PDB file of C-alpha atoms in Angstrom:
ATOM      1  CA  MET A 669     -30.504  -1.192  -7.834  1.00 42.00           C
ATOM      2  CA  PRO A 670     -29.095   0.565  -4.700  1.00 43.00           C
ATOM      3  CA  PRO A 671     -25.605   2.103  -4.944  1.00 44.00           C
ATOM      4  CA  HIS A 672     -22.691   0.060  -3.662  1.00 40.00           C
ATOM      5  CA  PRO A 673     -21.475   1.043  -0.202  1.00 42.00           C
ATOM      6  CA  ALA A 674     -18.100   2.769  -0.002  1.00 42.00           C
ATOM      7  CA  PRO A 675     -15.256   0.360   0.720  1.00 40.00           C
ATOM      8  CA  PRO A 676     -13.590   0.542   4.127  1.00 41.00           C
ATOM      9  CA  PRO A 677     -10.594   2.908   4.469  1.00 42.00           C
ATOM     10  CA  TRP A 678      -7.546   1.840   2.522  1.00 41.00           C
ATOM     11  CA  PRO A 679      -5.271   0.025   3.251  1.00 43.00           C
ATOM     12  CA  ARG A 680      -7.424  -2.680   4.746  1.00 44.00           C
ATOM     13  CA  PRO A 681      -5.793  -4.571   7.609  1.00 45.00           C
ATOM     14  CA  SER A 682      -4.911  -8.110   6.745  1.00 48.00           C
ATOM     15  CA  THR A 683      -6.517 -10.927   8.661  1.00 46.00           C
ATOM     16  CA  SER A 684      -3.404 -13.084   8.478  1.00 48.00           C
ATOM     17  CA  PRO A 685      -2.050 -14.313  11.812  1.00 46.00           C
ATOM     18  CA  GLN A 686       1.230 -12.442  11.274  1.00 46.00           C
ATOM     19  CA  ASN A 687      -0.640  -9.108  11.424  1.00 50.00           C
ATOM     20  CA  ASP A 688      -2.396  -9.951  14.660  1.00 58.00           C
ATOM     21  CA  PRO A 689      -0.838  -8.061  17.591  1.00 67.00           C
ATOM     22  CA  ALA A 690      -1.073 -11.282  19.612  1.00 77.00           C
ATOM     23  CA  TRP A 691       1.010 -13.077  16.966  1.00 74.00           C
ATOM     24  CA  THR A 692       3.764 -10.467  17.074  1.00 79.00           C
ATOM     25  CA  ARG A 693       3.659 -10.498  20.888  1.00 82.00           C
ATOM     26  CA  ASP A 694       3.836 -14.318  20.986  1.00 86.00           C
ATOM     27  CA  ASN A 695       6.577 -14.503  18.318  1.00 84.00           C
ATOM     28  CA  PRO A 696       8.841 -11.592  19.253  1.00 86.00           C
ATOM     29  CA  GLY A 697      12.034 -13.044  17.778  1.00 88.00           C
ATOM     30  CA  ASN A 698      10.652 -13.597  14.289  1.00 88.00           C
ATOM     31  CA  PHE A 699      11.302 -11.419  11.281  1.00 86.00           C
ATOM     32  CA  PRO A 700       8.591  -8.747  11.263  1.00 88.00           C
ATOM     33  CA  PRO A 701       5.441  -9.237   9.195  1.00 88.00           C
ATOM     34  CA  VAL A 702       5.501  -8.088   5.575  1.00 91.00           C
ATOM     35  CA  CYS A 703       2.237  -6.666   4.202  1.00 92.00           C
ATOM     36  CA  ILE A 704       1.889  -6.192   0.462  1.00 94.00           C
ATOM     37  CA  ASN A 705      -0.866  -3.796  -0.566  1.00 95.00           C
ATOM     38  CA  ILE A 706      -1.936  -4.087  -4.206  1.00 95.00           C
ATOM     39  CA  THR A 707      -4.097  -1.295  -5.598  1.00 93.00           C
ATOM     40  CA  ASP A 708      -5.279   0.040  -8.919  1.00 88.00           C
ATOM     41  CA  GLY A 709      -6.495   3.396  -7.686  1.00 83.00           C
ATOM     42  CA  GLU A 710      -6.193   6.229  -5.228  1.00 86.00           C
ATOM     43  CA  PRO A 711      -7.617   6.196  -1.707  1.00 89.00           C
ATOM     44  CA  ASN A 712     -10.932   7.947  -1.085  1.00 89.00           C
ATOM     45  CA  ASP A 713      -9.449   9.546   2.025  1.00 91.00           C
ATOM     46  CA  GLU A 714      -5.693  10.032   1.830  1.00 92.00           C
ATOM     47  CA  THR A 715      -5.405  11.111   5.483  1.00 93.00           C
ATOM     48  CA  ALA A 716      -7.250   8.037   6.757  1.00 93.00           C
ATOM     49  CA  ALA A 717      -5.163   5.793   4.497  1.00 93.00           C
ATOM     50  CA  GLU A 718      -1.908   7.344   5.704  1.00 93.00           C
ATOM     51  CA  ASN A 719      -3.006   7.007   9.339  1.00 93.00           C
ATOM     52  CA  ALA A 720      -3.898   3.340   8.792  1.00 92.00           C
ATOM     53  CA  ALA A 721      -0.554   2.676   7.104  1.00 93.00           C
ATOM     54  CA  ARG A 722       1.379   4.392   9.900  1.00 93.00           C
ATOM     55  CA  ALA A 723      -0.546   2.428  12.543  1.00 90.00           C
ATOM     56  CA  LEU A 724       0.251  -0.834  10.754  1.00 90.00           C
ATOM     57  CA  MET A 725       3.940   0.074  10.527  1.00 92.00           C
ATOM     58  CA  GLN A 726       4.001   0.716  14.299  1.00 90.00           C
ATOM     59  CA  THR A 727       3.425  -2.983  14.956  1.00 88.00           C
ATOM     60  CA  GLY A 728       6.164  -5.581  14.691  1.00 89.00           C
ATOM     61  CA  THR A 729       8.574  -7.830  16.521  1.00 89.00           C
ATOM     62  CA  THR A 730      11.852  -7.287  18.343  1.00 89.00           C
ATOM     63  CA  ASP A 731      13.505  -7.780  14.935  1.00 88.00           C
ATOM     64  CA  GLY A 732      11.779  -4.743  13.440  1.00 89.00           C
ATOM     65  CA  THR A 733       8.506  -3.053  12.592  1.00 91.00           C
ATOM     66  CA  THR A 734       5.923  -4.430  10.190  1.00 91.00           C
ATOM     67  CA  LEU A 735       6.936  -3.765   6.597  1.00 94.00           C
ATOM     68  CA  LEU A 736       4.374  -2.263   4.249  1.00 96.00           C
ATOM     69  CA  PHE A 737       5.130  -2.596   0.553  1.00 96.00           C
ATOM     70  CA  ASN A 738       2.742  -0.972  -1.936  1.00 97.00           C
ATOM     71  CA  ALA A 739       2.095  -1.796  -5.566  1.00 96.00           C
ATOM     72  CA  HIS A 740      -0.055   0.295  -7.881  1.00 95.00           C
ATOM     73  CA  ILE A 741      -0.904  -1.878 -10.853  1.00 94.00           C
ATOM     74  CA  GLY A 742      -1.214  -0.125 -14.157  1.00 90.00           C
ATOM     75  CA  ASN A 743       0.326   0.253 -17.567  1.00 90.00           C
ATOM     76  CA  PRO A 744       4.130   0.093 -17.411  1.00 88.00           C
ATOM     77  CA  ALA A 745       4.217   2.242 -20.575  1.00 88.00           C
ATOM     78  CA  ASP A 746       2.904   5.097 -18.392  1.00 89.00           C
ATOM     79  CA  GLY A 747       6.213   5.079 -16.523  1.00 90.00           C
ATOM     80  CA  GLU A 748       6.787   2.039 -14.337  1.00 93.00           C
ATOM     81  CA  VAL A 749       8.550   2.927 -11.085  1.00 95.00           C
ATOM     82  CA  LYS A 750      10.269   0.188  -9.083  1.00 96.00           C
ATOM     83  CA  MET A 751      11.706   0.574  -5.591  1.00 97.00           C
ATOM     84  CA  PRO A 752      12.503   4.301  -5.680  1.00 97.00           C
ATOM     85  CA  ALA A 753      15.100   5.647  -3.251  1.00 96.00           C
ATOM     86  CA  SER A 754      13.580   9.141  -3.193  1.00 95.00           C
ATOM     87  CA  GLU A 755      10.321  10.790  -4.117  1.00 92.00           C
ATOM     88  CA  GLY A 756      11.939  13.626  -6.048  1.00 90.00           C
ATOM     89  CA  HIS A 757      11.446  12.087  -9.499  1.00 87.00           C
ATOM     90  CA  LEU A 758       7.935  10.736  -8.876  1.00 92.00           C
ATOM     91  CA  SER A 759       5.574  12.305 -11.360  1.00 84.00           C
ATOM     92  CA  ASN A 760       2.366  12.750  -9.396  1.00 89.00           C
ATOM     93  CA  GLN A 761       0.882  13.267  -5.959  1.00 91.00           C
ATOM     94  CA  TYR A 762      -0.415   9.692  -5.698  1.00 92.00           C
ATOM     95  CA  ALA A 763       3.007   8.201  -6.448  1.00 93.00           C
ATOM     96  CA  ARG A 764       4.533  10.446  -3.768  1.00 94.00           C
ATOM     97  CA  PHE A 765       1.781   9.378  -1.353  1.00 94.00           C
ATOM     98  CA  LEU A 766       2.560   5.690  -1.958  1.00 95.00           C
ATOM     99  CA  TYR A 767       6.251   6.413  -1.458  1.00 96.00           C
ATOM    100  CA  ARG A 768       5.570   8.069   1.903  1.00 95.00           C
ATOM    101  CA  ILE A 769       3.557   5.121   3.208  1.00 96.00           C
ATOM    102  CA  SER A 770       5.957   2.422   1.971  1.00 97.00           C
ATOM    103  CA  SER A 771       8.593   0.880   4.195  1.00 96.00           C
ATOM    104  CA  GLY A 772      12.239   0.981   3.315  1.00 96.00           C
ATOM    105  CA  VAL A 773      13.715  -2.274   2.043  1.00 94.00           C
ATOM    106  CA  PRO A 774      15.655  -3.619   5.027  1.00 92.00           C
ATOM    107  CA  GLN A 775      19.178  -4.891   4.525  1.00 88.00           C
ATOM    108  CA  PRO A 776      18.187  -8.545   5.135  1.00 85.00           C
ATOM    109  CA  LEU A 777      15.817  -8.361   2.116  1.00 89.00           C
ATOM    110  CA  GLU A 778      18.065  -6.412  -0.272  1.00 91.00           C
ATOM    111  CA  ALA A 779      19.656  -9.541  -1.753  1.00 90.00           C
ATOM    112  CA  ALA A 780      16.217 -11.102  -2.324  1.00 90.00           C
ATOM    113  CA  ALA A 781      15.083  -7.905  -4.081  1.00 93.00           C
ATOM    114  CA  ARG A 782      18.149  -7.949  -6.330  1.00 93.00           C
ATOM    115  CA  ASN A 783      17.656 -11.660  -7.067  1.00 93.00           C
ATOM    116  CA  VAL A 784      14.250 -10.923  -8.619  1.00 94.00           C
ATOM    117  CA  GLY A 785      15.610  -8.011 -10.681  1.00 94.00           C
ATOM    118  CA  PHE A 786      15.057  -4.899  -8.571  1.00 96.00           C
ATOM    119  CA  ASN A 787      17.827  -2.309  -8.475  1.00 95.00           C
ATOM    120  CA  VAL A 788      17.627  -1.490  -4.773  1.00 95.00           C
ATOM    121  CA  GLN A 789      19.817   1.264  -3.399  1.00 92.00           C
ATOM    122  CA  SER A 790      20.282   2.775   0.012  1.00 89.00           C
ATOM    123  CA  GLY A 791      16.911   4.239   0.947  1.00 92.00           C
ATOM    124  CA  SER A 792      14.874   2.223  -1.561  1.00 96.00           C
ATOM    125  CA  ARG A 793      11.243   1.797  -0.569  1.00 97.00           C
ATOM    126  CA  GLY A 794       9.079  -1.237  -1.209  1.00 96.00           C
ATOM    127  CA  MET A 795       6.914   0.520  -3.761  1.00 96.00           C
ATOM    128  CA  LEU A 796       5.822   0.053  -7.366  1.00 96.00           C
ATOM    129  CA  MET A 797       3.891   2.513  -9.526  1.00 95.00           C
ATOM    130  CA  ASN A 798       2.233   1.569 -12.832  1.00 94.00           C
ATOM    131  CA  ALA A 799       3.441  -1.966 -12.214  1.00 94.00           C
ATOM    132  CA  GLY A 800       3.023  -4.618 -14.825  1.00 94.00           C
ATOM    133  CA  PRO A 801       2.610  -8.318 -14.038  1.00 95.00           C
ATOM    134  CA  GLU A 802       6.344  -9.046 -14.001  1.00 95.00           C
ATOM    135  CA  ALA A 803       7.149  -6.332 -11.443  1.00 96.00           C
ATOM    136  CA  LEU A 804       4.162  -7.281  -9.295  1.00 95.00           C
ATOM    137  CA  THR A 805       5.186 -10.943  -9.313  1.00 95.00           C
ATOM    138  CA  ALA A 806       8.748  -9.980  -8.391  1.00 95.00           C
ATOM    139  CA  LEU A 807       7.507  -7.852  -5.467  1.00 96.00           C
ATOM    140  CA  ILE A 808       5.427 -10.721  -4.146  1.00 94.00           C
ATOM    141  CA  GLN A 809       8.327 -13.164  -4.585  1.00 91.00           C
ATOM    142  CA  PHE A 810      10.875 -11.114  -2.712  1.00 88.00           C
ATOM    143  CA  GLY A 811       8.448  -9.727  -0.134  1.00 88.00           C
ATOM    144  CA  SER A 812       7.267 -13.216   0.744  1.00 85.00           C
ATOM    145  CA  GLN A 813      10.734 -14.557   1.497  1.00 79.00           C
ATOM    146  CA  HIS A 814      11.831 -14.792   5.065  1.00 66.00           C
ATOM    147  CA  ALA A 815      14.995 -12.854   5.780  1.00 56.00           C
ATOM    148  CA  ARG A 816      17.870 -15.099   6.726  1.00 51.00           C
TER     149      ARG A 816
END
């Protein structure tokens, strides 16, 4: 059996209409798109992944840039991290990488994050490390809500 081809660079752009530059151009007054990247591993090429994340976060609407929230699914017993406000206490290079490519939680979404149990502070990023199902579900719940 031939080997599987390498997957495309991570994160993969979404095909949803909200991530289409034409959509953001045609809907400039809307809340910016929210992209939630769910992963269980490290990127094959960290530089390419960071460049792709930065390019995605350069898009947006007049209300703000596209938000990129990242969730590494794993075993919460290995040290679940939820919405860190700094990378200083993150235990490994990959966690710090995810922190760097995650958007800050904007003020209009802070209440939604608190409502699902996250302890967001000033500077909190939309990032989970070693997330269990409850934290992942909470991220999707709050990240999918439109800011009011």
